[in-house]
PDB file of C-alpha atoms in Angstrom:
ATOM      1  CA  MET A   1      -6.751  24.778  13.014  1.00 49.00           C
ATOM      2  CA  HIS A   2      -5.941  21.174  12.029  1.00 66.00           C
ATOM      3  CA  ALA A   3      -2.159  20.769  12.166  1.00 80.00           C
ATOM      4  CA  LEU A   4      -0.162  17.684  11.259  1.00 87.00           C
ATOM      5  CA  ASP A   5       1.737  16.293  14.265  1.00 90.00           C
ATOM      6  CA  LEU A   6       5.276  15.831  12.965  1.00 92.00           C
ATOM      7  CA  GLN A   7       6.351  13.780  15.999  1.00 94.00           C
ATOM      8  CA  GLN A   8       3.572  11.224  15.684  1.00 93.00           C
ATOM      9  CA  THR A   9       4.403   8.026  13.806  1.00 94.00           C
ATOM     10  CA  ILE A  10       3.245   8.269  10.221  1.00 94.00           C
ATOM     11  CA  GLY A  11       1.374   4.975  10.568  1.00 91.00           C
ATOM     12  CA  ASN A  12      -0.646   6.323  13.494  1.00 92.00           C
ATOM     13  CA  SER A  13      -1.319   9.563  11.654  1.00 93.00           C
ATOM     14  CA  VAL A  14      -3.038   7.589   8.878  1.00 92.00           C
ATOM     15  CA  THR A  15      -4.894   5.388  11.371  1.00 91.00           C
ATOM     16  CA  GLU A  16      -6.313   8.471  13.092  1.00 89.00           C
ATOM     17  CA  HIS A  17      -6.755  10.518   9.907  1.00 89.00           C
ATOM     18  CA  PRO A  18      -7.526   8.311   6.860  1.00 90.00           C
ATOM     19  CA  GLU A  19      -7.865  11.479   4.799  1.00 90.00           C
ATOM     20  CA  LEU A  20      -4.052  11.776   4.920  1.00 92.00           C
ATOM     21  CA  VAL A  21      -3.617   8.694   2.711  1.00 91.00           C
ATOM     22  CA  LYS A  22      -4.079  10.705  -0.482  1.00 90.00           C
ATOM     23  CA  VAL A  23      -1.717  13.448   0.722  1.00 93.00           C
ATOM     24  CA  TYR A  24       1.061  10.978   1.503  1.00 93.00           C
ATOM     25  CA  MET A  25       0.555   8.989  -1.680  1.00 90.00           C
ATOM     26  CA  ASP A  26       0.555  12.139  -3.816  1.00 90.00           C
ATOM     27  CA  HIS A  27       3.991  12.925  -2.373  1.00 92.00           C
ATOM     28  CA  GLN A  28       5.301   9.315  -2.516  1.00 88.00           C
ATOM     29  CA  VAL A  29       5.639   9.079   1.265  1.00 92.00           C
ATOM     30  CA  ASP A  30       5.683   5.519   2.638  1.00 90.00           C
ATOM     31  CA  PHE A  31       3.226   5.211   5.525  1.00 91.00           C
ATOM     32  CA  CYS A  32       2.892   1.415   5.508  1.00 88.00           C
ATOM     33  CA  CYS A  33       6.236  -0.436   5.647  1.00 86.00           C
ATOM     34  CA  GLY A  34       7.856   2.638   7.176  1.00 84.00           C
ATOM     35  CA  GLY A  35       4.898   3.332   9.434  1.00 86.00           C
ATOM     36  CA  ASP A  36       6.950   3.376  12.644  1.00 89.00           C
ATOM     37  CA  ARG A  37       8.892   6.485  11.570  1.00 93.00           C
ATOM     38  CA  THR A  38       7.793   9.890  12.805  1.00 94.00           C
ATOM     39  CA  VAL A  39       6.005  12.018  10.244  1.00 94.00           C
ATOM     40  CA  SER A  40       9.002  14.359  10.256  1.00 94.00           C
ATOM     41  CA  GLU A  41      11.463  11.521   9.585  1.00 95.00           C
ATOM     42  CA  ALA A  42       9.290  10.021   6.850  1.00 94.00           C
ATOM     43  CA  LEU A  43       8.848  13.304   4.996  1.00 94.00           C
ATOM     44  CA  GLU A  44      12.580  14.037   5.133  1.00 94.00           C
ATOM     45  CA  LYS A  45      13.690  10.504   4.195  1.00 92.00           C
ATOM     46  CA  ASP A  46      11.219  10.209   1.313  1.00 91.00           C
ATOM     47  CA  GLY A  47      12.138  13.632  -0.068  1.00 92.00           C
ATOM     48  CA  ALA A  48       8.708  15.213   0.288  1.00 92.00           C
ATOM     49  CA  ASP A  49       8.053  18.946   0.061  1.00 93.00           C
ATOM     50  CA  LEU A  50       7.396  19.700   3.744  1.00 92.00           C
ATOM     51  CA  GLU A  51       5.533  22.950   3.136  1.00 92.00           C
ATOM     52  CA  ALA A  52       3.242  21.391   0.541  1.00 94.00           C
ATOM     53  CA  VAL A  53       2.506  18.324   2.681  1.00 93.00           C
ATOM     54  CA  LEU A  54       1.709  20.447   5.743  1.00 92.00           C
ATOM     55  CA  ARG A  55      -0.613  22.664   3.711  1.00 93.00           C
ATOM     56  CA  GLU A  56      -2.425  19.771   2.028  1.00 94.00           C
ATOM     57  CA  ALA A  57      -2.654  17.806   5.281  1.00 92.00           C
ATOM     58  CA  GLU A  58      -4.181  20.790   7.055  1.00 91.00           C
ATOM     59  CA  GLU A  59      -6.723  21.203   4.249  1.00 91.00           C
ATOM     60  CA  ALA A  60      -7.567  17.480   4.227  1.00 90.00           C
ATOM     61  CA  MET A  61      -8.019  17.299   8.003  1.00 88.00           C
ATOM     62  CA  ALA A  62     -10.119  20.467   8.033  1.00 88.00           C
ATOM     63  CA  ALA A  63     -12.355  19.051   5.304  1.00 85.00           C
ATOM     64  CA  ALA A  64     -12.644  15.756   7.197  1.00 79.00           C
ATOM     65  CA  GLY A  65     -13.684  17.695  10.270  1.00 72.00           C
ATOM     66  CA  THR A  66     -16.676  18.981   8.312  1.00 52.00           C
ATOM     67  CA  GLY A  67     -17.398  15.543   6.858  1.00 46.00           C
ATOM     68  CA  ALA A  68     -16.289  16.628   3.394  1.00 43.00           C
ATOM     69  CA  ALA A  69     -13.009  14.811   2.862  1.00 44.00           C
ATOM     70  CA  ALA A  70     -13.242  11.074   2.573  1.00 47.00           C
ATOM     71  CA  GLY A  71     -16.991  10.819   2.045  1.00 49.00           C
ATOM     72  CA  PRO A  72     -19.692   9.030   4.031  1.00 49.00           C
ATOM     73  CA  GLY A  73     -19.080   5.713   5.733  1.00 56.00           C
ATOM     74  CA  VAL A  74     -15.372   6.260   6.417  1.00 66.00           C
ATOM     75  CA  VAL A  75     -14.169   3.566   8.812  1.00 77.00           C
ATOM     76  CA  LEU A  76     -11.450   4.145  11.387  1.00 87.00           C
ATOM     77  CA  LEU A  77      -9.477   0.895  11.421  1.00 92.00           C
ATOM     78  CA  SER A  78      -8.637   1.400  15.080  1.00 91.00           C
ATOM     79  CA  ASP A  79     -12.362   1.215  15.907  1.00 93.00           C
ATOM     80  CA  LEU A  80     -12.685  -2.292  14.447  1.00 95.00           C
ATOM     81  CA  THR A  81     -12.265  -5.455  16.486  1.00 96.00           C
ATOM     82  CA  SER A  82      -9.419  -7.694  15.347  1.00 96.00           C
ATOM     83  CA  GLY A  83     -11.927 -10.093  13.794  1.00 96.00           C
ATOM     84  CA  GLU A  84     -13.612  -7.282  11.884  1.00 97.00           C
ATOM     85  CA  LEU A  85     -10.242  -5.984  10.744  1.00 97.00           C
ATOM     86  CA  VAL A  86      -9.181  -9.417   9.460  1.00 97.00           C
ATOM     87  CA  ASP A  87     -12.491  -9.759   7.602  1.00 97.00           C
ATOM     88  CA  ARG A  88     -11.927  -6.359   6.024  1.00 97.00           C
ATOM     89  CA  ILE A  89      -8.351  -7.211   5.006  1.00 98.00           C
ATOM     90  CA  VAL A  90      -9.359 -10.526   3.445  1.00 98.00           C
ATOM     91  CA  GLY A  91     -12.556  -9.241   1.840  1.00 97.00           C
ATOM     92  CA  ARG A  92     -10.989  -6.120   0.357  1.00 96.00           C
ATOM     93  CA  HIS A  93      -7.242  -6.410  -0.038  1.00 97.00           C
ATOM     94  CA  HIS A  94      -6.728 -10.150  -0.408  1.00 98.00           C
ATOM     95  CA  ALA A  95      -9.686 -10.356  -2.783  1.00 98.00           C
ATOM     96  CA  PHE A  96      -8.213  -7.475  -4.796  1.00 97.00           C
ATOM     97  CA  LEU A  97      -4.871  -9.261  -5.191  1.00 98.00           C
ATOM     98  CA  LYS A  98      -6.445 -12.582  -6.125  1.00 98.00           C
ATOM     99  CA  ARG A  99      -8.484 -10.819  -8.791  1.00 97.00           C
ATOM    100  CA  GLU A 100      -5.902  -8.409 -10.172  1.00 97.00           C
ATOM    101  CA  LEU A 101      -2.566 -10.267 -10.103  1.00 98.00           C
ATOM    102  CA  PRO A 102      -3.540 -12.723 -12.894  1.00 97.00           C
ATOM    103  CA  VAL A 103      -4.920  -9.855 -14.986  1.00 98.00           C
ATOM    104  CA  LEU A 104      -1.730  -7.843 -14.564  1.00 98.00           C
ATOM    105  CA  ARG A 105       0.408 -10.848 -15.498  1.00 97.00           C
ATOM    106  CA  GLU A 106      -1.379 -11.067 -18.839  1.00 97.00           C
ATOM    107  CA  LEU A 107      -1.307  -7.329 -19.494  1.00 97.00           C
ATOM    108  CA  LEU A 108       2.398  -6.948 -18.725  1.00 98.00           C
ATOM    109  CA  SER A 109       3.269  -9.975 -20.853  1.00 98.00           C
ATOM    110  CA  THR A 110       1.280  -8.493 -23.733  1.00 97.00           C
ATOM    111  CA  ILE A 111       2.896  -5.060 -23.673  1.00 97.00           C
ATOM    112  CA  LEU A 112       6.345  -6.631 -23.252  1.00 98.00           C
ATOM    113  CA  LYS A 113       5.844  -8.643 -26.447  1.00 97.00           C
ATOM    114  CA  VAL A 114       4.527  -5.661 -28.406  1.00 96.00           C
ATOM    115  CA  HIS A 115       6.622  -2.790 -27.014  1.00 97.00           C
ATOM    116  CA  GLY A 116       9.669  -4.437 -25.428  1.00 96.00           C
ATOM    117  CA  HIS A 117      11.940  -3.734 -28.389  1.00 96.00           C
ATOM    118  CA  ARG A 118      11.339   0.016 -27.983  1.00 96.00           C
ATOM    119  CA  HIS A 119      10.996   0.150 -24.203  1.00 97.00           C
ATOM    120  CA  GLU A 120      13.597  -2.073 -22.583  1.00 96.00           C
ATOM    121  CA  GLU A 121      12.416  -1.128 -19.081  1.00 97.00           C
ATOM    122  CA  LEU A 122       9.428  -3.409 -19.694  1.00 98.00           C
ATOM    123  CA  TYR A 123      11.686  -6.446 -19.269  1.00 98.00           C
ATOM    124  CA  GLU A 124      12.636  -5.349 -15.760  1.00 98.00           C
ATOM    125  CA  ILE A 125       9.052  -4.340 -14.943  1.00 98.00           C
ATOM    126  CA  HIS A 126       7.865  -7.783 -16.027  1.00 98.00           C
ATOM    127  CA  LYS A 127      10.565  -9.489 -13.912  1.00 98.00           C
ATOM    128  CA  VAL A 128       9.948  -7.424 -10.779  1.00 98.00           C
ATOM    129  CA  PHE A 129       6.195  -7.889 -11.037  1.00 98.00           C
ATOM    130  CA  ARG A 130       6.461 -11.638 -11.641  1.00 98.00           C
ATOM    131  CA  GLU A 131       8.608 -12.107  -8.536  1.00 98.00           C
ATOM    132  CA  LEU A 132       6.346  -9.830  -6.482  1.00 98.00           C
ATOM    133  CA  ALA A 133       3.204 -11.688  -7.566  1.00 98.00           C
ATOM    134  CA  LEU A 134       4.669 -15.057  -6.595  1.00 98.00           C
ATOM    135  CA  GLU A 135       5.693 -13.703  -3.193  1.00 98.00           C
ATOM    136  CA  LEU A 136       2.284 -12.139  -2.603  1.00 98.00           C
ATOM    137  CA  GLU A 137       0.386 -15.286  -3.528  1.00 98.00           C
ATOM    138  CA  SER A 138       2.458 -17.278  -1.037  1.00 98.00           C
ATOM    139  CA  HIS A 139       2.058 -14.502   1.531  1.00 98.00           C
ATOM    140  CA  LEU A 140      -1.742 -14.550   1.304  1.00 98.00           C
ATOM    141  CA  VAL A 141      -1.829 -18.291   1.937  1.00 98.00           C
ATOM    142  CA  LYS A 142       0.429 -17.873   4.974  1.00 97.00           C
ATOM    143  CA  GLU A 143      -1.840 -15.200   6.420  1.00 98.00           C
ATOM    144  CA  GLU A 144      -5.158 -16.882   5.679  1.00 98.00           C
ATOM    145  CA  GLU A 145      -4.178 -20.437   6.638  1.00 97.00           C
ATOM    146  CA  GLU A 146      -1.674 -19.812   9.438  1.00 96.00           C
ATOM    147  CA  LEU A 147      -1.784 -16.364  11.002  1.00 97.00           C
ATOM    148  CA  PHE A 148      -5.417 -15.318  10.912  1.00 97.00           C
ATOM    149  CA  PRO A 149      -6.770 -18.568  12.434  1.00 96.00           C
ATOM    150  CA  LYS A 150      -4.198 -18.202  15.241  1.00 94.00           C
ATOM    151  CA  LEU A 151      -5.246 -14.600  15.841  1.00 95.00           C
ATOM    152  CA  ALA A 152      -8.875 -15.717  16.049  1.00 93.00           C
ATOM    153  CA  SER A 153      -7.816 -18.098  18.829  1.00 90.00           C
ATOM    154  CA  GLY A 154      -6.137 -15.360  20.844  1.00 87.00           C
ATOM    155  CA  GLY A 155      -2.913 -14.825  18.943  1.00 80.00           C
ATOM    156  CA  LYS A 156      -0.618 -16.627  21.362  1.00 83.00           C
ATOM    157  CA  GLU A 157       2.915 -17.380  20.134  1.00 85.00           C
ATOM    158  CA  CYS A 158       2.405 -15.491  16.863  1.00 92.00           C
ATOM    159  CA  GLY A 159       5.318 -13.114  17.344  1.00 92.00           C
ATOM    160  CA  GLU A 160       7.821 -14.813  15.059  1.00 94.00           C
ATOM    161  CA  LEU A 161       5.251 -15.408  12.318  1.00 96.00           C
ATOM    162  CA  ILE A 162       4.198 -11.759  12.463  1.00 96.00           C
ATOM    163  CA  ARG A 163       7.827 -10.631  12.218  1.00 96.00           C
ATOM    164  CA  GLU A 164       8.304 -12.920   9.217  1.00 97.00           C
ATOM    165  CA  LEU A 165       5.247 -11.427   7.511  1.00 97.00           C
ATOM    166  CA  GLU A 166       6.477  -7.908   8.273  1.00 96.00           C
ATOM    167  CA  ARG A 167       9.783  -8.739   6.588  1.00 97.00           C
ATOM    168  CA  GLU A 168       7.827  -9.953   3.566  1.00 97.00           C
ATOM    169  CA  HIS A 169       5.912  -6.669   3.608  1.00 97.00           C
ATOM    170  CA  ASP A 170       9.239  -4.827   3.498  1.00 96.00           C
ATOM    171  CA  GLY A 171      10.276  -6.847   0.449  1.00 97.00           C
ATOM    172  CA  ALA A 172       6.966  -6.135  -1.261  1.00 97.00           C
ATOM    173  CA  GLY A 173       7.360  -2.447  -0.463  1.00 94.00           C
ATOM    174  CA  GLU A 174      10.766  -2.375  -2.144  1.00 96.00           C
ATOM    175  CA  ALA A 175       9.294  -4.033  -5.238  1.00 97.00           C
ATOM    176  CA  LEU A 176       6.449  -1.504  -5.346  1.00 96.00           C
ATOM    177  CA  HIS A 177       8.926   1.375  -5.114  1.00 94.00           C
ATOM    178  CA  ARG A 178      10.942  -0.205  -7.918  1.00 97.00           C
ATOM    179  CA  LEU A 179       7.869  -0.566 -10.140  1.00 97.00           C
ATOM    180  CA  THR A 180       6.974   3.066  -9.486  1.00 95.00           C
ATOM    181  CA  GLU A 181      10.467   4.152 -10.555  1.00 96.00           C
ATOM    182  CA  LEU A 182      10.638   1.873 -13.611  1.00 98.00           C
ATOM    183  CA  THR A 183       7.296   3.127 -14.910  1.00 97.00           C
ATOM    184  CA  ASP A 184       8.250   6.769 -14.260  1.00 96.00           C
ATOM    185  CA  HIS A 185       5.347   6.973 -11.809  1.00 94.00           C
ATOM    186  CA  PHE A 186       3.061   5.087 -14.230  1.00 97.00           C
ATOM    187  CA  ARG A 187       3.512   7.560 -17.064  1.00 96.00           C
ATOM    188  CA  VAL A 188       2.501   5.905 -20.349  1.00 97.00           C
ATOM    189  CA  PRO A 189       4.947   6.736 -23.188  1.00 96.00           C
ATOM    190  CA  ALA A 190       3.684   8.648 -26.196  1.00 96.00           C
ATOM    191  CA  ASP A 191       3.746   5.528 -28.379  1.00 95.00           C
ATOM    192  CA  GLY A 192       2.013   3.388 -25.757  1.00 95.00           C
ATOM    193  CA  CYS A 193      -1.168   1.618 -26.853  1.00 95.00           C
ATOM    194  CA  ARG A 194      -4.462   1.336 -24.963  1.00 95.00           C
ATOM    195  CA  THR A 195      -3.314  -1.912 -23.329  1.00 96.00           C
ATOM    196  CA  TYR A 196      -0.152  -0.132 -22.142  1.00 97.00           C
ATOM    197  CA  GLY A 197      -2.313   2.467 -20.421  1.00 97.00           C
ATOM    198  CA  ILE A 198      -4.552  -0.153 -18.835  1.00 97.00           C
ATOM    199  CA  ALA A 199      -1.528  -2.088 -17.536  1.00 97.00           C
ATOM    200  CA  TYR A 200       0.070   0.986 -15.984  1.00 98.00           C
ATOM    201  CA  GLY A 201      -3.274   2.078 -14.532  1.00 97.00           C
ATOM    202  CA  LYS A 202      -3.728  -1.304 -12.884  1.00 97.00           C
ATOM    203  CA  LEU A 203      -0.159  -1.259 -11.580  1.00 97.00           C
ATOM    204  CA  GLN A 204      -0.868   2.100  -9.980  1.00 95.00           C
ATOM    205  CA  GLU A 205      -4.039   0.688  -8.408  1.00 96.00           C
ATOM    206  CA  LEU A 206      -1.998  -2.249  -7.098  1.00 97.00           C
ATOM    207  CA  VAL A 207       0.490   0.066  -5.412  1.00 95.00           C
ATOM    208  CA  ALA A 208      -2.292   2.153  -3.841  1.00 94.00           C
ATOM    209  CA  ASP A 209      -4.154  -0.893  -2.537  1.00 96.00           C
ATOM    210  CA  MET A 210      -0.977  -2.490  -1.194  1.00 96.00           C
ATOM    211  CA  TYR A 211      -0.169   0.660   0.780  1.00 94.00           C
ATOM    212  CA  LEU A 212      -3.573   0.480   2.482  1.00 94.00           C
ATOM    213  CA  HIS A 213      -3.307  -3.299   2.894  1.00 96.00           C
ATOM    214  CA  VAL A 214       0.104  -3.240   4.569  1.00 96.00           C
ATOM    215  CA  HIS A 215      -0.856  -0.233   6.683  1.00 95.00           C
ATOM    216  CA  ALA A 216      -3.881  -2.105   8.047  1.00 96.00           C
ATOM    217  CA  GLU A 217      -1.689  -5.037   9.039  1.00 97.00           C
ATOM    218  CA  ASN A 218       1.618  -3.453  10.094  1.00 96.00           C
ATOM    219  CA  ASN A 219       0.241  -0.406  11.881  1.00 94.00           C
ATOM    220  CA  VAL A 220      -3.145  -1.540  13.209  1.00 95.00           C
ATOM    221  CA  LEU A 221      -3.607  -5.332  13.381  1.00 96.00           C
ATOM    222  CA  PHE A 222      -0.142  -6.707  14.140  1.00 96.00           C
ATOM    223  CA  PRO A 223       0.700  -4.339  17.039  1.00 94.00           C
ATOM    224  CA  ARG A 224      -2.270  -5.781  18.944  1.00 93.00           C
ATOM    225  CA  PHE A 225      -0.517  -9.157  19.075  1.00 92.00           C
ATOM    226  CA  HIS A 226       3.143  -8.220  19.539  1.00 78.00           C
TER     227      HIS A 226
END
């Protein structure tokens, strides 16, 4: 029997069981910015169906126990050294943002011009994304040029910088929640064109990657240097 520990922090539950990421994301449960909440608190606060989450979590953990859930080569972030973890964050998540943010800017501008008169929510989506992208681009520079070099040197006197970055993560998390709401969970309207679908698909990918990105930092990397 693989049971979900409701009193464990939700961040630690994902660190120990990466297969739970899909379960939590399917139920819109925040495990990154709100990673210090217990699983029980997170499920209640985020309005998840407790019975469904427990059932799906049990199935996912059982499958992972047989090697069937997340596929071969699954990496436990807690097993990585801090240097390896930073390399993974920069190589995967930072690279993703640097590649995708400019593409999304263009796509959202395009669908706003074409569909904005029929779908007024696109104006707010465009605004929220634009502000988020600017914040993220500044955030990446701060991490790569200030924090990560300090961590490589032992991480002394990084506490305030880490807290500042965590606050920025919270702001990004709020923007991601807002984008999810504004897009009706990335549901393309019936009159949406192919570009509309691509834009919403990429927004959904952005949200998913950011959850993993912030989880790796807030719940695994940063606590090592607090």
